[in-house]
Amino acid sequence: MAHEVTANSIPGLHDPGCVEFRRSDAVRTSIPSFPGVTMSCIHARSGVRAAAFGVALATATGGAFAQNYPARPVQVIVPYSAGGSIDIMTRAVAQGLSKSLGQNFVVENRPGASGMIGSEFVTRAKPDGYTLLGHTSSFPATTSVRAKLPFDPVKTIVPIATFARAPMLVAVHNSVPAKSVKELIELAKKKELTYGSSGAGGNNHFSGSLFAAAAEIKMTHVPFKGIAPAVASLSGGEIDLIISSAAALGPAMQANRVRILAVTSSKPSPLFPGLPAVAESGAPGYEYQLWWGLFAPAGLPQPLLEQINAAVNKVLAGPEMQKFFEREKAEAWPQTPKELDGFLAREIERYRKIAKIAEIKPL
């Protein structure tokens, strides 16, 4: 006959810290007996101690690792071709981190699939702080409209810091007769215009489609493999316009190959004195802002994340970066780890709403 045994049923063996142990005689095994000890106590205490040890070890290891970081060069992946705004921003911050932390932060371009190839590479890297990802708001934009992704952006990537934010510029080739957004809209109603982008689903694609929706016009999207070739095409008159960052448009602007019509902030920006906002020029309610930041594979120890975040924010506050931002027409945007918690998920949801308004179909 089966007989139940509990720690409570044996005088002198009850321990409030033990989990009740039940065993049937029918399945009894040979277990050594120790005065005052039950197997339930051994397992329960071992489990609690193991869990506590695991937490303590993870905390101690993460803290010690952060103290010694960086002990070797750090690889920073930019998932787009060289010459774009995120490439320029990431290199500037990487240079500042190299000087500040005494170890090289090496930027490597891994373009393709609208930033997905380089991003996926980082998701597969060890979360030890030695493989980081420089990205822009194109990241949540692209992931928000991808029908299939090789990774879950929210679960596999964590934000470390944001560098800067800025409005974009509406630029047309000099051969386009429009001298204002209002004239551009009027022209587009008579003739279908072409606008370029760094790739389907990126910021240039989103901002162009949203502009067309707000202005109630139709334009043809021409995607390129990176923003540099897109701007080069605009400079050569192969496309009519592009909505992009001042950093990416810089060379074309300096060479007087393009004409800037407006800024994409909700109102005129002090970063671009004299330029009207698109929303005031025939596309009511239109607004589009860029941001740039640094990410890492999920699982990065919190102490290390906080250390890198603090190092980046320190670089952003330095005089060299302030001059850089002034030159690149952007404003520093330091955020704390607490502010960045859930940042990527919120951005992806925001871009899904924009995609719906702009009628951008899943890619």
Tab-separated table of C-alpha atoms in Angstrom:
chain	number	residue	atom	x	y	z
A	1	MET	CA	0.000	0.000	0.000
A	2	ALA	CA	1.347	3.384	-0.935
A	3	HIS	CA	2.308	5.554	1.998
A	4	GLU	CA	2.806	9.328	1.865
A	5	VAL	CA	5.689	10.866	3.728
A	6	THR	CA	6.044	14.594	4.381
A	7	ALA	CA	8.599	16.571	6.298
A	8	ASN	CA	5.794	17.770	8.549
A	9	SER	CA	4.801	14.195	9.505
A	10	ILE	CA	8.174	13.262	11.006
A	11	PRO	CA	8.955	14.823	14.413
A	12	GLY	CA	12.139	16.887	14.445
A	13	LEU	CA	12.515	17.085	10.678
A	14	HIS	CA	10.251	20.054	9.874
A	15	ASP	CA	12.124	23.069	8.547
A	16	PRO	CA	10.077	26.135	7.476
A	17	GLY	CA	12.614	26.698	4.742
A	18	CYS	CA	11.986	23.303	3.161
A	19	VAL	CA	9.557	22.488	0.393
A	20	GLU	CA	7.199	19.641	1.331
A	21	PHE	CA	8.490	16.325	0.008
A	22	ARG	CA	6.115	13.496	-0.911
A	23	ARG	CA	7.123	10.021	-1.948
A	24	SER	CA	5.147	6.870	-2.562
A	25	ASP	CA	6.430	3.554	-1.292
A	26	ALA	CA	5.482	2.160	-4.677
A	27	VAL	CA	8.218	4.268	-6.325
A	28	ARG	CA	10.662	4.396	-3.426
A	29	THR	CA	14.342	4.551	-4.268
A	30	SER	CA	17.382	4.011	-2.084
A	31	ILE	CA	18.204	7.410	-0.567
A	32	PRO	CA	20.717	7.818	2.269
A	33	SER	CA	19.301	9.084	5.554
A	34	PHE	CA	20.805	11.996	7.446
A	35	PRO	CA	19.551	13.054	10.875
A	36	GLY	CA	17.459	16.202	10.646
A	37	VAL	CA	17.654	16.445	6.855
A	38	THR	CA	15.131	15.536	4.151
A	39	MET	CA	15.771	15.350	0.420
A	40	SER	CA	13.239	18.156	-0.022
A	41	CYS	CA	15.463	20.425	2.063
A	42	ILE	CA	18.503	19.517	0.007
A	43	HIS	CA	16.786	20.285	-3.305
A	44	ALA	CA	15.042	23.444	-2.102
A	45	ARG	CA	18.104	24.900	-0.431
A	46	SER	CA	20.304	23.957	-3.368
A	47	GLY	CA	17.882	25.622	-5.781
A	48	VAL	CA	17.700	28.847	-3.775
A	49	ARG	CA	21.458	28.957	-3.330
A	50	ALA	CA	22.048	28.224	-7.022
A	51	ALA	CA	19.647	30.961	-8.075
A	52	ALA	CA	21.192	33.461	-5.675
A	53	PHE	CA	24.661	32.481	-6.806
A	54	GLY	CA	23.635	32.872	-10.454
A	55	VAL	CA	22.286	36.397	-9.886
A	56	ALA	CA	25.327	37.394	-7.866
A	57	LEU	CA	27.692	35.934	-10.456
A	58	ALA	CA	25.926	37.678	-13.348
A	59	THR	CA	25.974	41.001	-11.507
A	60	ALA	CA	29.573	40.639	-10.430
A	61	THR	CA	30.702	39.459	-13.852
A	62	GLY	CA	28.846	42.260	-15.643
A	63	GLY	CA	30.282	44.839	-13.258
A	64	ALA	CA	33.833	43.521	-13.511
A	65	PHE	CA	33.516	43.254	-17.281
A	66	ALA	CA	32.366	46.872	-17.455
A	67	GLN	CA	35.334	48.003	-15.376
A	68	ASN	CA	37.781	46.437	-17.848
A	69	TYR	CA	35.940	47.603	-20.982
A	70	PRO	CA	37.182	48.063	-23.634
A	71	ALA	CA	40.178	45.741	-23.471
A	72	ARG	CA	40.462	45.417	-27.255
A	73	PRO	CA	39.170	47.216	-30.396
A	74	VAL	CA	35.396	47.507	-30.751
A	75	GLN	CA	33.663	46.777	-34.064
A	76	VAL	CA	30.834	49.164	-34.944
A	77	ILE	CA	28.688	47.983	-37.847
A	78	VAL	CA	26.944	50.504	-40.104
A	79	PRO	CA	24.403	48.583	-42.222
A	80	TYR	CA	24.529	51.065	-45.110
A	81	SER	CA	27.119	52.168	-47.635
A	82	ALA	CA	29.673	54.848	-46.761
A	83	GLY	CA	28.718	58.493	-47.145
A	84	GLY	CA	25.239	58.426	-45.638
A	85	SER	CA	24.181	60.337	-42.535
A	86	ILE	CA	24.419	57.324	-40.195
A	87	ASP	CA	27.890	56.533	-41.536
A	88	ILE	CA	29.007	60.127	-40.932
A	89	MET	CA	27.411	60.300	-37.462
A	90	THR	CA	28.713	56.914	-36.332
A	91	ARG	CA	32.268	57.665	-37.438
A	92	ALA	CA	32.267	60.959	-35.544
A	93	VAL	CA	31.016	59.319	-32.328
A	94	ALA	CA	33.373	56.348	-32.781
A	95	GLN	CA	36.304	58.730	-33.085
A	96	GLY	CA	35.234	60.468	-29.882
A	97	LEU	CA	34.886	57.139	-28.041
A	98	SER	CA	38.321	56.040	-29.258
A	99	LYS	CA	39.897	59.159	-27.773
A	100	SER	CA	37.856	59.024	-24.587
A	101	LEU	CA	38.239	55.323	-23.789
A	102	GLY	CA	41.724	54.759	-25.206
A	103	GLN	CA	40.734	51.917	-27.515
A	104	ASN	CA	39.830	51.907	-31.208
A	105	PHE	CA	36.159	51.857	-32.206
A	106	VAL	CA	36.376	50.623	-35.797
A	107	VAL	CA	33.456	51.381	-38.127
A	108	GLU	CA	32.669	48.764	-40.767
A	109	ASN	CA	30.049	49.165	-43.506
A	110	ARG	CA	27.900	46.094	-44.189
A	111	PRO	CA	25.184	47.362	-46.562
A	112	GLY	CA	22.357	45.444	-48.173
A	113	ALA	CA	18.617	44.747	-47.956
A	114	SER	CA	17.844	48.246	-46.647
A	115	GLY	CA	20.074	47.772	-43.616
A	116	MET	CA	18.901	44.273	-42.714
A	117	ILE	CA	22.124	42.425	-43.602
A	118	GLY	CA	24.331	44.421	-41.259
A	119	SER	CA	21.672	44.464	-38.563
A	120	GLU	CA	21.268	40.688	-38.643
A	121	PHE	CA	25.044	40.289	-38.387
A	122	VAL	CA	24.977	42.197	-35.097
A	123	THR	CA	22.060	40.155	-33.712
A	124	ARG	CA	24.201	37.032	-34.088
A	125	ALA	CA	27.216	38.551	-32.338
A	126	LYS	CA	28.220	37.867	-28.747
A	127	PRO	CA	26.637	40.476	-26.409
A	128	ASP	CA	29.945	41.524	-24.891
A	129	GLY	CA	30.144	45.132	-26.101
A	130	TYR	CA	32.695	44.412	-28.826
A	131	THR	CA	30.193	44.335	-31.703
A	132	LEU	CA	27.883	47.340	-31.839
A	133	LEU	CA	25.453	48.732	-34.413
A	134	GLY	CA	25.227	52.321	-35.601
A	135	HIS	CA	21.716	52.851	-36.928
A	136	THR	CA	19.165	55.468	-37.825
A	137	SER	CA	15.402	55.833	-37.712
A	138	SER	CA	15.403	53.868	-40.969
A	139	PHE	CA	15.749	50.773	-38.771
A	140	PRO	CA	12.264	50.849	-37.200
A	141	ALA	CA	10.894	52.232	-40.458
A	142	THR	CA	12.161	49.283	-42.489
A	143	THR	CA	11.259	46.635	-39.930
A	144	SER	CA	7.734	48.045	-39.627
A	145	VAL	CA	6.933	47.191	-43.254
A	146	ARG	CA	8.927	44.011	-43.787
A	147	ALA	CA	6.612	41.058	-44.325
A	148	LYS	CA	9.341	38.687	-43.154
A	149	LEU	CA	12.420	39.388	-41.052
A	150	PRO	CA	15.349	37.080	-40.306
A	151	PHE	CA	15.298	38.301	-36.684
A	152	ASP	CA	12.987	39.941	-34.162
A	153	PRO	CA	14.273	43.540	-33.828
A	154	VAL	CA	12.731	44.068	-30.390
A	155	LYS	CA	14.012	40.801	-28.882
A	156	THR	CA	17.464	40.658	-30.488
A	157	ILE	CA	18.610	44.302	-30.424
A	158	VAL	CA	18.896	46.715	-27.491
A	159	PRO	CA	19.410	50.491	-27.748
A	160	ILE	CA	22.491	51.831	-25.980
A	161	ALA	CA	22.387	55.521	-26.839
A	162	THR	CA	21.020	58.083	-29.266
A	163	PHE	CA	23.427	60.495	-30.954
A	164	ALA	CA	21.326	63.228	-32.487
A	165	ARG	CA	18.082	64.147	-34.208
A	166	ALA	CA	17.242	66.528	-37.020
A	167	PRO	CA	14.630	67.366	-39.620
A	168	MET	CA	15.206	66.433	-43.247
A	169	LEU	CA	15.417	68.651	-46.310
A	170	VAL	CA	13.378	68.632	-49.513
A	171	ALA	CA	15.939	68.878	-52.313
A	172	VAL	CA	15.293	69.095	-56.064
A	173	HIS	CA	17.651	69.046	-59.015
A	174	ASN	CA	18.390	72.482	-60.431
A	175	SER	CA	16.551	71.600	-63.626
A	176	VAL	CA	13.265	71.274	-61.722
A	177	PRO	CA	11.517	74.656	-62.204
A	178	ALA	CA	9.827	74.696	-58.771
A	179	LYS	CA	11.244	77.278	-56.361
A	180	SER	CA	9.001	76.332	-53.433
A	181	VAL	CA	7.091	73.335	-52.089
A	182	LYS	CA	3.857	74.913	-53.296
A	183	GLU	CA	5.238	75.138	-56.835
A	184	LEU	CA	6.603	71.586	-56.544
A	185	ILE	CA	3.134	70.295	-55.651
A	186	GLU	CA	1.591	72.172	-58.562
A	187	LEU	CA	4.225	70.734	-60.899
A	188	ALA	CA	3.653	67.199	-59.564
A	189	LYS	CA	-0.070	67.494	-60.330
A	190	LYS	CA	0.790	68.144	-63.973
A	191	LYS	CA	3.721	65.741	-64.290
A	192	GLU	CA	4.550	62.673	-62.218
A	193	LEU	CA	7.886	63.324	-60.489
A	194	THR	CA	10.507	60.842	-59.347
A	195	TYR	CA	12.013	60.769	-55.872
A	196	GLY	CA	14.984	58.724	-54.704
A	197	SER	CA	15.793	56.814	-51.537
A	198	SER	CA	18.535	54.755	-49.921
A	199	GLY	CA	16.320	51.694	-50.328
A	200	ALA	CA	12.752	50.522	-49.940
A	201	GLY	CA	11.418	51.059	-46.429
A	202	GLY	CA	14.048	53.594	-45.370
A	203	ASN	CA	13.660	57.176	-44.173
A	204	ASN	CA	13.791	58.662	-47.678
A	205	HIS	CA	11.106	56.256	-48.857
A	206	PHE	CA	8.872	56.937	-45.838
A	207	SER	CA	9.319	60.707	-45.926
A	208	GLY	CA	8.712	60.854	-49.702
A	209	SER	CA	5.585	58.682	-49.533
A	210	LEU	CA	4.243	60.641	-46.571
A	211	PHE	CA	4.835	63.914	-48.449
A	212	ALA	CA	2.953	62.600	-51.477
A	213	ALA	CA	0.037	61.575	-49.247
A	214	ALA	CA	-0.051	64.936	-47.430
A	215	ALA	CA	0.172	66.913	-50.687
A	216	GLU	CA	-2.288	64.598	-52.473
A	217	ILE	CA	0.055	63.969	-55.384
A	218	LYS	CA	1.539	60.885	-57.016
A	219	MET	CA	5.294	60.360	-57.343
A	220	THR	CA	7.432	57.458	-58.551
A	221	HIS	CA	9.774	55.958	-55.941
A	222	VAL	CA	13.284	55.103	-57.185
A	223	PRO	CA	15.233	53.071	-54.589
A	224	PHE	CA	19.047	52.923	-54.603
A	225	LYS	CA	21.584	50.827	-52.712
A	226	GLY	CA	22.457	53.527	-50.210
A	227	ILE	CA	21.887	57.253	-49.891
A	228	ALA	CA	25.175	58.256	-51.554
A	229	PRO	CA	24.234	56.845	-54.988
A	230	ALA	CA	20.733	58.317	-54.579
A	231	VAL	CA	22.161	61.806	-53.979
A	232	ALA	CA	24.595	61.305	-56.858
A	233	SER	CA	21.651	60.474	-59.108
A	234	LEU	CA	19.861	63.627	-57.965
A	235	SER	CA	22.989	65.679	-58.642
A	236	GLY	CA	23.125	64.270	-62.148
A	237	GLY	CA	19.471	65.052	-62.829
A	238	GLU	CA	18.445	61.410	-63.143
A	239	ILE	CA	15.706	61.868	-60.517
A	240	ASP	CA	13.714	64.988	-59.662
A	241	LEU	CA	13.924	65.167	-55.894
A	242	ILE	CA	14.883	63.537	-52.647
A	243	ILE	CA	14.012	64.142	-49.004
A	244	SER	CA	17.151	63.508	-46.985
A	245	SER	CA	19.439	64.721	-44.222
A	246	ALA	CA	21.710	67.723	-44.547
A	247	ALA	CA	24.649	65.400	-43.829
A	248	ALA	CA	23.882	63.241	-46.885
A	249	LEU	CA	23.039	66.224	-49.109
A	250	GLY	CA	26.104	68.205	-48.044
A	251	PRO	CA	28.394	67.486	-51.035
A	252	ALA	CA	25.603	68.167	-53.558
A	253	MET	CA	24.671	71.393	-51.771
A	254	GLN	CA	28.278	72.584	-51.695
A	255	ALA	CA	28.627	71.870	-55.413
A	256	ASN	CA	25.384	73.794	-56.109
A	257	ARG	CA	23.912	70.744	-57.840
A	258	VAL	CA	20.609	70.856	-55.945
A	259	ARG	CA	18.104	73.378	-54.626
A	260	ILE	CA	16.705	73.135	-51.102
A	261	LEU	CA	13.023	74.043	-50.868
A	262	ALA	CA	11.977	73.350	-47.293
A	263	VAL	CA	12.606	71.602	-43.989
A	264	THR	CA	10.499	68.672	-42.728
A	265	SER	CA	10.025	69.868	-39.131
A	266	SER	CA	6.519	70.982	-38.115
A	267	LYS	CA	7.691	74.591	-38.152
A	268	PRO	CA	10.805	76.450	-39.388
A	269	SER	CA	13.917	75.092	-37.690
A	270	PRO	CA	16.709	77.218	-36.170
A	271	LEU	CA	19.078	74.668	-37.702
A	272	PHE	CA	18.100	75.958	-41.158
A	273	PRO	CA	17.439	79.710	-40.940
A	274	GLY	CA	15.287	81.076	-43.737
A	275	LEU	CA	13.842	77.747	-44.861
A	276	PRO	CA	10.068	77.289	-44.551
A	277	ALA	CA	8.492	74.123	-43.172
A	278	VAL	CA	6.801	71.749	-45.611
A	279	ALA	CA	3.643	71.899	-43.491
A	280	GLU	CA	3.391	75.639	-44.114
A	281	SER	CA	3.912	75.288	-47.853
A	282	GLY	CA	1.069	73.174	-49.174
A	283	ALA	CA	1.250	69.911	-47.190
A	284	PRO	CA	-0.605	70.603	-43.905
A	285	GLY	CA	0.343	68.406	-40.966
A	286	TYR	CA	3.485	67.053	-42.616
A	287	GLU	CA	6.414	66.398	-40.285
A	288	TYR	CA	9.347	64.014	-40.404
A	289	GLN	CA	12.341	63.827	-38.065
A	290	LEU	CA	15.486	61.717	-38.226
A	291	TRP	CA	17.491	60.244	-35.376
A	292	TRP	CA	20.758	58.349	-35.131
A	293	GLY	CA	21.904	55.981	-32.396
A	294	LEU	CA	23.945	53.044	-31.130
A	295	PHE	CA	22.649	49.506	-30.524
A	296	ALA	CA	23.959	46.134	-29.341
A	297	PRO	CA	22.943	42.465	-29.399
A	298	ALA	CA	20.342	41.629	-26.749
A	299	GLY	CA	21.853	40.242	-23.566
A	300	LEU	CA	24.425	42.987	-23.099
A	301	PRO	CA	25.067	43.183	-19.313
A	302	GLN	CA	23.286	46.203	-17.817
A	303	PRO	CA	26.427	47.621	-16.132
A	304	LEU	CA	28.206	47.568	-19.490
A	305	LEU	CA	25.225	49.111	-21.290
A	306	GLU	CA	25.154	51.925	-18.750
A	307	GLN	CA	28.905	52.457	-19.075
A	308	ILE	CA	28.793	52.736	-22.876
A	309	ASN	CA	25.737	54.992	-22.660
A	310	ALA	CA	27.566	57.326	-20.277
A	311	ALA	CA	30.663	57.326	-22.509
A	312	VAL	CA	28.594	58.213	-25.596
A	313	ASN	CA	26.721	60.990	-23.770
A	314	LYS	CA	30.031	62.409	-22.579
A	315	VAL	CA	31.296	62.475	-26.174
A	316	LEU	CA	28.094	64.177	-27.346
A	317	ALA	CA	28.570	66.963	-24.786
A	318	GLY	CA	32.160	67.669	-25.866
A	319	PRO	CA	33.075	70.806	-27.827
A	320	GLU	CA	34.265	68.837	-30.868
A	321	MET	CA	30.914	67.074	-31.261
A	322	GLN	CA	29.008	70.308	-30.677
A	323	LYS	CA	30.886	71.846	-33.608
A	324	PHE	CA	30.254	68.689	-35.639
A	325	PHE	CA	26.506	68.835	-35.004
A	326	GLU	CA	26.435	72.509	-35.897
A	327	ARG	CA	28.173	71.737	-39.170
A	328	GLU	CA	25.942	68.734	-39.923
A	329	LYS	CA	22.750	70.644	-39.008
A	330	ALA	CA	21.656	68.312	-36.204
A	331	GLU	CA	21.133	68.609	-32.458
A	332	ALA	CA	22.642	66.307	-29.853
A	333	TRP	CA	20.083	63.943	-28.379
A	334	PRO	CA	21.534	62.183	-25.315
A	335	GLN	CA	19.192	59.779	-23.542
A	336	THR	CA	19.590	57.604	-20.459
A	337	PRO	CA	19.115	53.815	-20.435
A	338	LYS	CA	15.814	54.343	-18.595
A	339	GLU	CA	14.586	56.695	-21.340
A	340	LEU	CA	15.649	54.188	-23.989
A	341	ASP	CA	13.794	51.284	-22.381
A	342	GLY	CA	11.175	50.196	-24.930
A	343	PHE	CA	12.399	52.843	-27.393
A	344	LEU	CA	12.672	50.530	-30.406
A	345	ALA	CA	9.251	48.951	-29.882
A	346	ARG	CA	7.644	52.402	-29.652
A	347	GLU	CA	9.403	53.570	-32.817
A	348	ILE	CA	8.368	50.493	-34.810
A	349	GLU	CA	4.744	51.048	-33.826
A	350	ARG	CA	4.990	54.731	-34.770
A	351	TYR	CA	6.333	53.847	-38.209
A	352	ARG	CA	3.581	51.296	-38.746
A	353	LYS	CA	1.095	54.124	-38.338
A	354	ILE	CA	3.072	56.294	-40.778
A	355	ALA	CA	3.194	53.428	-43.292
A	356	LYS	CA	-0.572	53.123	-43.114
A	357	ILE	CA	-1.069	56.845	-43.761
A	358	ALA	CA	1.512	56.863	-46.575
A	359	GLU	CA	0.069	53.629	-48.020
A	360	ILE	CA	3.434	51.858	-47.995
A	361	LYS	CA	2.758	48.201	-48.670
A	362	PRO	CA	4.625	45.362	-46.877
A	363	LEU	CA	7.922	44.642	-48.569
